Amino acid sequence: MKMKKVSAILLASVMAFGMMGCGSSDTTSTADSTAASSAAASTADSTAAGSTAASTTEAATSGASATTDYSSLSGAITGSGSSALFPLAQDAAEEFKKLAPNVSVTFNAGGSGTGLKQVSDGTVDIGNSDVPAEEKLDASKAGELVDHKVCVVSMAPVVNKDITDAGLTSLSKDDLVKVFTGEVTNWKDVGGPDEEITLVTRPTSSGTRALFKEYALDGKEEASNSALETDDSGTLLQTIKDTNGSVGYVALPYLVGNSDVSTLSIDDVEPTLENTYSGKWNVWGYEHMYTKGEADGAVKAYLDFITSADYDEKLESLGYGVTSKMQVER
């Protein structure tokens, strides 16, 4: 299959679904460089702390809309966590502030493990995660959190363009596993050029890594490359762009408008939003925004806004999937 440019792939996905209706590191970092520039304003106290029973909010139809009057709200909202969810959290914060000018909203990235730990500790109001809280926290701490599923995110393997320029645009699932586990170390062994494979890896605390391991690598552990390890997707993309023979993986939103790297198909299925909706592309997961106890006040209003039908089209334009459009479930 001839590889399309990433931007064209995602644009096609968005156009195909744009008229329809939303819904994986442990050091705190401010924005991931390429996906979103500067954090949208915010910091709020979590007025919902204290609940001890876990629950889940399936956020697709909250009832809130862009016409909801948020002008009387005030306060601050803080959040941190998943780098994959960061662009959406930031964009929604900027849009929400237009409706609630007296509320400040601040999100940092840093990885799912960081976000879950901080919301559990009460140092932020919202912890963003690519994986369920129980995968990163012990049962007692996870049980205090409330899960708000806000959207779907897909992960894609990405390579330096010298690999696709040499004609390798798709890997079988078996060969993908061999590449990321280090079983093969030269691209020629999987149908590519005679060139050493350079892995750009993520730390074990990364939710993106956990999701990719489960659905792309069938649970097998990826090889470690401490020299090129980062959970900052912007840094990862820049490293792959600058390093011949390199390979890694990122969330689709980081590839919107990015033509510096190439994606790889798996078994000739391209990593697009359309293929995620249909179930052809299996490397995806739900994005979670956790609160400690039930959300209320400005925090609840922000969560209602990001999961409202009025925000769905914008959400898709950023490369995320609407949960209600998924034709498969997990």
GROMACS .gro file of C-alpha atoms in nm:
model
  330
    1MET     CA    1   0.000   0.000   0.000
    2LYS     CA    2   0.129   0.337  -0.091
    3MET     CA    3   0.185   0.550   0.218
    4LYS     CA    4  -0.015   0.867   0.235
    5LYS     CA    5   0.121   1.169   0.411
    6VAL     CA    6   0.014   1.172   0.775
    7SER     CA    7  -0.165   1.500   0.743
    8ALA     CA    8  -0.364   1.375   0.445
    9ILE     CA    9  -0.461   1.056   0.628
   10LEU     CA   10  -0.592   1.236   0.932
   11LEU     CA   11  -0.763   1.508   0.730
   12ALA     CA   12  -0.946   1.241   0.534
   13SER     CA   13  -1.056   1.078   0.859
   14VAL     CA   14  -1.183   1.403   1.001
   15MET     CA   15  -1.370   1.497   0.682
   16ALA     CA   16  -1.532   1.156   0.671
   17PHE     CA   17  -1.665   1.183   1.022
   18GLY     CA   18  -1.670   1.553   1.096
   19MET     CA   19  -2.047   1.583   1.070
   20MET     CA   20  -2.115   1.306   1.323
   21GLY     CA   21  -2.111   1.317   1.707
   22CYS     CA   22  -1.684   1.196   2.192
   23GLY     CA   23  -1.661   0.901   2.397
   24SER     CA   24  -0.286   0.587   2.778
   25SER     CA   25   0.665   0.888   3.297
   26ASP     CA   26   0.659   1.003   3.587
   27THR     CA   27   0.810   1.350   3.573
   28THR     CA   28   0.579   1.647   3.533
   29SER     CA   29   0.640   1.829   3.209
   30THR     CA   30   0.470   2.130   3.061
   31ALA     CA   31   0.343   2.085   2.705
   32ASP     CA   32   0.465   1.825   2.462
   33SER     CA   33   0.636   2.045   2.209
   34THR     CA   34   0.474   1.970   1.876
   35ALA     CA   35   0.115   1.904   1.961
   36ALA     CA   36   0.020   2.210   2.151
   37SER     CA   37   0.213   2.519   2.221
   38SER     CA   38   0.142   2.666   2.562
   39ALA     CA   39  -0.081   2.547   2.839
   40ALA     CA   40  -0.427   2.694   2.851
   41ALA     CA   41  -0.497   2.878   3.175
   42SER     CA   42  -0.623   2.693   3.491
   43THR     CA   43  -0.597   2.564   3.848
   44ALA     CA   44  -0.896   2.467   4.064
   45ASP     CA   45  -0.943   2.303   4.394
   46SER     CA   46  -1.090   1.960   4.378
   47THR     CA   47  -1.407   2.015   4.571
   48ALA     CA   48  -1.500   1.654   4.520
   49ALA     CA   49  -1.233   1.482   4.731
   50GLY     CA   50  -1.345   1.234   4.988
   51SER     CA   51  -1.543   0.980   4.788
   52THR     CA   52  -1.423   0.625   4.847
   53ALA     CA   53  -1.614   0.434   4.582
   54ALA     CA   54  -1.488   0.421   4.226
   55SER     CA   55  -1.732   0.505   3.948
   56THR     CA   56  -1.723   0.573   3.577
   57THR     CA   57  -1.881   0.853   3.376
   58GLU     CA   58  -1.942   0.755   3.013
   59ALA     CA   59  -1.918   1.108   2.894
   60ALA     CA   60  -2.059   1.101   2.544
   61THR     CA   61  -2.384   1.282   2.619
   62SER     CA   62  -2.355   1.498   2.925
   63GLY     CA   63  -2.625   1.742   2.825
   64ALA     CA   64  -2.393   2.041   2.842
   65SER     CA   65  -2.346   2.250   2.528
   66ALA     CA   66  -2.172   2.557   2.402
   67THR     CA   67  -2.488   2.751   2.483
   68THR     CA   68  -2.471   2.660   2.853
   69ASP     CA   69  -2.417   2.970   3.063
   70TYR     CA   70  -2.084   2.934   3.245
   71SER     CA   71  -2.031   3.307   3.295
   72SER     CA   72  -2.110   3.299   3.667
   73LEU     CA   73  -1.843   3.038   3.739
   74SER     CA   74  -1.515   3.135   3.902
   75GLY     CA   75  -1.214   2.957   4.043
   76ALA     CA   76  -0.925   2.754   3.912
   77ILE     CA   77  -0.880   2.405   3.765
   78THR     CA   78  -0.553   2.212   3.757
   79GLY     CA   79  -0.471   1.891   3.576
   80SER     CA   80  -0.178   1.679   3.464
   81GLY     CA   81  -0.096   1.342   3.312
   82SER     CA   82  -0.119   1.171   2.975
   83SER     CA   83   0.084   1.329   2.697
   84ALA     CA   84  -0.158   1.172   2.446
   85LEU     CA   85  -0.452   1.357   2.602
   86PHE     CA   86  -0.269   1.684   2.662
   87PRO     CA   87  -0.354   1.855   2.328
   88LEU     CA   88  -0.725   1.792   2.383
   89ALA     CA   89  -0.717   1.902   2.748
   90GLN     CA   90  -0.542   2.223   2.647
   91ASP     CA   91  -0.767   2.305   2.354
   92ALA     CA   92  -1.082   2.239   2.558
   93ALA     CA   93  -0.944   2.462   2.833
   94GLU     CA   94  -0.897   2.746   2.586
   95GLU     CA   95  -1.247   2.702   2.445
   96PHE     CA   96  -1.400   2.669   2.793
   97LYS     CA   97  -1.239   2.994   2.907
   98LYS     CA   98  -1.423   3.179   2.632
   99LEU     CA   99  -1.746   3.072   2.803
  100ALA     CA  100  -1.616   3.095   3.161
  101PRO     CA  101  -1.374   3.389   3.165
  102ASN     CA  102  -1.349   3.392   3.544
  103VAL     CA  103  -1.214   3.035   3.561
  104SER     CA  104  -0.844   2.964   3.513
  105VAL     CA  105  -0.745   2.625   3.372
  106THR     CA  106  -0.389   2.487   3.372
  107PHE     CA  107  -0.284   2.145   3.241
  108ASN     CA  108   0.061   1.988   3.230
  109ALA     CA  109   0.169   1.666   3.059
  110GLY     CA  110   0.418   1.433   3.227
  111GLY     CA  111   0.260   1.092   3.170
  112SER     CA  112  -0.039   0.896   3.294
  113GLY     CA  113   0.142   0.772   3.604
  114THR     CA  114   0.215   1.129   3.710
  115GLY     CA  115  -0.140   1.248   3.653
  116LEU     CA  116  -0.295   0.961   3.848
  117LYS     CA  117  -0.054   1.002   4.139
  118GLN     CA  118  -0.113   1.376   4.157
  119VAL     CA  119  -0.493   1.357   4.146
  120SER     CA  120  -0.480   1.080   4.407
  121ASP     CA  121  -0.257   1.296   4.628
  122GLY     CA  122  -0.492   1.592   4.580
  123THR     CA  123  -0.230   1.815   4.419
  124VAL     CA  124  -0.435   1.851   4.097
  125ASP     CA  125  -0.807   1.838   4.030
  126ILE     CA  126  -0.795   1.621   3.716
  127GLY     CA  127  -0.558   1.335   3.639
  128ASN     CA  128  -0.538   1.244   3.270
  129SER     CA  129  -0.460   0.883   3.181
  130ASP     CA  130  -0.447   0.653   2.879
  131VAL     CA  131  -0.514   0.353   3.102
  132PRO     CA  132  -0.751   0.270   3.391
  133ALA     CA  133  -0.632   0.398   3.728
  134GLU     CA  134  -0.595   0.049   3.873
  135GLU     CA  135  -0.310  -0.017   3.628
  136LYS     CA  136  -0.100   0.257   3.789
  137LEU     CA  137  -0.229   0.285   4.147
  138ASP     CA  138  -0.300   0.036   4.421
  139ALA     CA  139  -0.662  -0.066   4.463
  140SER     CA  140  -0.737   0.157   4.762
  141LYS     CA  141  -0.613   0.473   4.589
  142ALA     CA  142  -0.774   0.383   4.255
  143GLY     CA  143  -1.103   0.326   4.437
  144GLU     CA  144  -1.114   0.689   4.550
  145LEU     CA  145  -1.111   0.816   4.191
  146VAL     CA  146  -1.400   0.873   3.953
  147ASP     CA  147  -1.336   0.792   3.586
  148HIS     CA  148  -1.463   1.026   3.313
  149LYS     CA  149  -1.410   0.867   2.969
  150VAL     CA  150  -1.377   1.165   2.739
  151CYS     CA  151  -1.274   1.022   2.401
  152VAL     CA  152  -1.084   0.756   2.208
  153VAL     CA  153  -0.719   0.786   2.107
  154SER     CA  154  -0.529   0.576   1.852
  155MET     CA  155  -0.155   0.507   1.854
  156ALA     CA  156   0.054   0.475   1.539
  157PRO     CA  157   0.406   0.342   1.477
  158VAL     CA  158   0.618   0.619   1.323
  159VAL     CA  159   0.952   0.598   1.143
  160ASN     CA  160   1.212   0.823   0.987
  161LYS     CA  161   1.108   0.898   0.631
  162ASP     CA  162   1.411   0.716   0.494
  163ILE     CA  163   1.234   0.389   0.577
  164THR     CA  164   0.916   0.462   0.383
  165ASP     CA  165   1.116   0.631   0.104
  166ALA     CA  166   1.291   0.295   0.063
  167GLY     CA  167   0.953   0.131   0.008
  168LEU     CA  168   0.858  -0.011   0.349
  169THR     CA  169   0.516   0.127   0.438
  170SER     CA  170   0.356  -0.164   0.624
  171LEU     CA  171   0.463  -0.435   0.869
  172SER     CA  172   0.288  -0.755   0.961
  173LYS     CA  173   0.186  -0.775   1.327
  174ASP     CA  174   0.455  -1.038   1.384
  175ASP     CA  175   0.725  -0.821   1.229
  176LEU     CA  176   0.612  -0.516   1.427
  177VAL     CA  177   0.654  -0.715   1.748
  178LYS     CA  178   1.000  -0.831   1.636
  179VAL     CA  179   1.107  -0.472   1.569
  180PHE     CA  180   0.991  -0.331   1.902
  181THR     CA  181   1.110  -0.622   2.115
  182GLY     CA  182   1.453  -0.611   1.954
  183GLU     CA  183   1.426  -0.956   1.800
  184VAL     CA  184   1.534  -0.800   1.471
  185THR     CA  185   1.785  -0.516   1.456
  186ASN     CA  186   1.807  -0.442   1.083
  187TRP     CA  187   1.525  -0.320   0.863
  188LYS     CA  188   1.625  -0.559   0.583
  189ASP     CA  189   1.502  -0.848   0.800
  190VAL     CA  190   1.145  -0.716   0.777
  191GLY     CA  191   1.148  -0.609   0.413
  192GLY     CA  192   1.310  -0.268   0.452
  193PRO     CA  193   1.648  -0.116   0.363
  194ASP     CA  194   1.978  -0.255   0.491
  195GLU     CA  195   1.989  -0.020   0.786
  196GLU     CA  196   2.014  -0.058   1.163
  197ILE     CA  197   1.689  -0.018   1.357
  198THR     CA  198   1.702   0.254   1.622
  199LEU     CA  199   1.427   0.233   1.882
  200VAL     CA  200   1.297   0.554   2.041
  201THR     CA  201   1.127   0.422   2.352
  202ARG     CA  202   0.904   0.542   2.636
  203PRO     CA  203   0.947   0.487   3.011
  204THR     CA  204   0.761   0.202   3.179
  205SER     CA  205   0.541   0.453   3.365
  206SER     CA  206   0.398   0.579   3.035
  207GLY     CA  207   0.032   0.508   2.965
  208THR     CA  208   0.100   0.539   2.592
  209ARG     CA  209   0.356   0.259   2.627
  210ALA     CA  210   0.107   0.043   2.820
  211LEU     CA  211  -0.158   0.087   2.553
  212PHE     CA  212   0.083   0.018   2.266
  213LYS     CA  213   0.220  -0.289   2.446
  214GLU     CA  214  -0.127  -0.436   2.494
  215TYR     CA  215  -0.276  -0.378   2.152
  216ALA     CA  216   0.020  -0.349   1.910
  217LEU     CA  217   0.267  -0.588   2.073
  218ASP     CA  218   0.018  -0.844   2.206
  219GLY     CA  219   0.142  -0.788   2.560
  220LYS     CA  220   0.510  -0.841   2.484
  221GLU     CA  221   0.759  -0.604   2.650
  222GLU     CA  222   0.932  -0.360   2.418
  223ALA     CA  223   1.310  -0.339   2.424
  224SER     CA  224   1.459  -0.053   2.626
  225ASN     CA  225   1.678   0.218   2.479
  226SER     CA  226   1.768   0.444   2.770
  227ALA     CA  227   1.973   0.668   2.542
  228LEU     CA  228   1.660   0.761   2.348
  229GLU     CA  229   1.378   0.729   2.602
  230THR     CA  230   1.114   0.997   2.644
  231ASP     CA  231   0.744   1.033   2.715
  232ASP     CA  232   0.742   1.376   2.552
  233SER     CA  233   0.581   1.309   2.215
  234GLY     CA  234   0.724   1.625   2.063
  235THR     CA  235   1.076   1.523   2.160
  236LEU     CA  236   1.011   1.172   2.031
  237LEU     CA  237   0.896   1.298   1.692
  238GLN     CA  238   1.194   1.532   1.660
  239THR     CA  239   1.432   1.246   1.744
  240ILE     CA  240   1.276   1.021   1.481
  241LYS     CA  241   1.290   1.299   1.224
  242ASP     CA  242   1.661   1.352   1.294
  243THR     CA  243   1.767   0.986   1.320
  244ASN     CA  244   1.783   0.760   1.015
  245GLY     CA  245   1.640   0.415   1.072
  246SER     CA  246   1.452   0.519   1.387
  247VAL     CA  247   1.108   0.402   1.495
  248GLY     CA  248   0.869   0.482   1.781
  249TYR     CA  249   0.497   0.546   1.833
  250VAL     CA  250   0.271   0.841   1.914
  251ALA     CA  251  -0.095   0.926   1.947
  252LEU     CA  252  -0.264   1.034   1.623
  253PRO     CA  253  -0.329   1.391   1.746
  254TYR     CA  254   0.048   1.453   1.739
  255LEU     CA  255   0.049   1.370   1.369
  256VAL     CA  256  -0.214   1.620   1.258
  257GLY     CA  257  -0.034   1.848   1.013
  258ASN     CA  258   0.300   1.673   1.069
  259SER     CA  259   0.484   1.561   0.755
  260ASP     CA  260   0.828   1.525   0.918
  261VAL     CA  261   0.788   1.154   0.990
  262SER     CA  262   0.598   0.865   0.833
  263THR     CA  263   0.349   0.622   0.982
  264LEU     CA  264   0.360   0.248   0.927
  265SER     CA  265   0.050   0.045   0.853
  266ILE     CA  266  -0.001  -0.287   1.029
  267ASP     CA  267  -0.102  -0.573   0.799
  268ASP     CA  268  -0.178  -0.305   0.536
  269VAL     CA  269  -0.429  -0.124   0.761
  270GLU     CA  270  -0.352   0.245   0.795
  271PRO     CA  271  -0.370   0.419   1.135
  272THR     CA  272  -0.664   0.651   1.069
  273LEU     CA  273  -0.964   0.766   1.268
  274GLU     CA  274  -1.196   0.602   1.015
  275ASN     CA  275  -1.023   0.265   1.057
  276THR     CA  276  -1.036   0.305   1.435
  277TYR     CA  277  -1.411   0.365   1.428
  278SER     CA  278  -1.471   0.060   1.209
  279GLY     CA  279  -1.251  -0.168   1.418
  280LYS     CA  280  -0.993  -0.230   1.146
  281TRP     CA  281  -0.727  -0.044   1.345
  282ASN     CA  282  -0.693  -0.212   1.683
  283VAL     CA  283  -0.428   0.006   1.853
  284TRP     CA  284  -0.655   0.242   2.044
  285GLY     CA  285  -0.784   0.306   2.392
  286TYR     CA  286  -1.016   0.530   2.590
  287GLU     CA  287  -0.881   0.853   2.733
  288HIS     CA  288  -0.968   0.907   3.098
  289MET     CA  289  -0.997   1.220   3.310
  290TYR     CA  290  -1.002   1.119   3.676
  291THR     CA  291  -1.127   1.324   3.971
  292LYS     CA  292  -1.092   1.237   4.337
  293GLY     CA  293  -1.455   1.183   4.419
  294GLU     CA  294  -1.740   1.327   4.216
  295ALA     CA  295  -1.660   1.647   4.030
  296ASP     CA  296  -1.854   1.965   4.102
  297GLY     CA  297  -1.832   2.339   4.043
  298ALA     CA  298  -1.594   2.457   3.773
  299VAL     CA  299  -1.432   2.113   3.740
  300LYS     CA  300  -1.766   1.949   3.660
  301ALA     CA  301  -1.853   2.229   3.417
  302TYR     CA  302  -1.522   2.177   3.231
  303LEU     CA  303  -1.581   1.800   3.208
  304ASP     CA  304  -1.937   1.858   3.088
  305PHE     CA  305  -1.807   2.092   2.821
  306ILE     CA  306  -1.533   1.861   2.688
  307THR     CA  307  -1.783   1.575   2.659
  308SER     CA  308  -2.067   1.775   2.504
  309ALA     CA  309  -2.189   1.705   2.151
  310ASP     CA  310  -2.104   2.064   2.059
  311TYR     CA  311  -1.733   1.987   2.109
  312ASP     CA  312  -1.731   1.661   1.907
  313GLU     CA  313  -1.640   1.814   1.571
  314LYS     CA  314  -1.348   2.006   1.723
  315LEU     CA  315  -1.239   1.694   1.907
  316GLU     CA  316  -1.221   1.499   1.579
  317SER     CA  317  -1.034   1.779   1.405
  318LEU     CA  318  -0.763   1.734   1.668
  319GLY     CA  319  -0.731   1.363   1.581
  320TYR     CA  320  -0.933   1.209   1.866
  321GLY     CA  321  -1.229   0.976   1.832
  322VAL     CA  322  -1.583   1.020   1.962
  323THR     CA  323  -1.673   0.725   2.183
  324SER     CA  324  -2.030   0.702   2.057
  325LYS     CA  325  -1.903   0.641   1.701
  326MET     CA  326  -1.700   0.334   1.788
  327GLN     CA  327  -1.835   0.025   1.615
  328VAL     CA  328  -1.637  -0.196   1.851
  329GLU     CA  329  -1.603  -0.189   2.228
  330ARG     CA  330  -1.354  -0.305   2.486
   0.00000   0.00000   0.00000
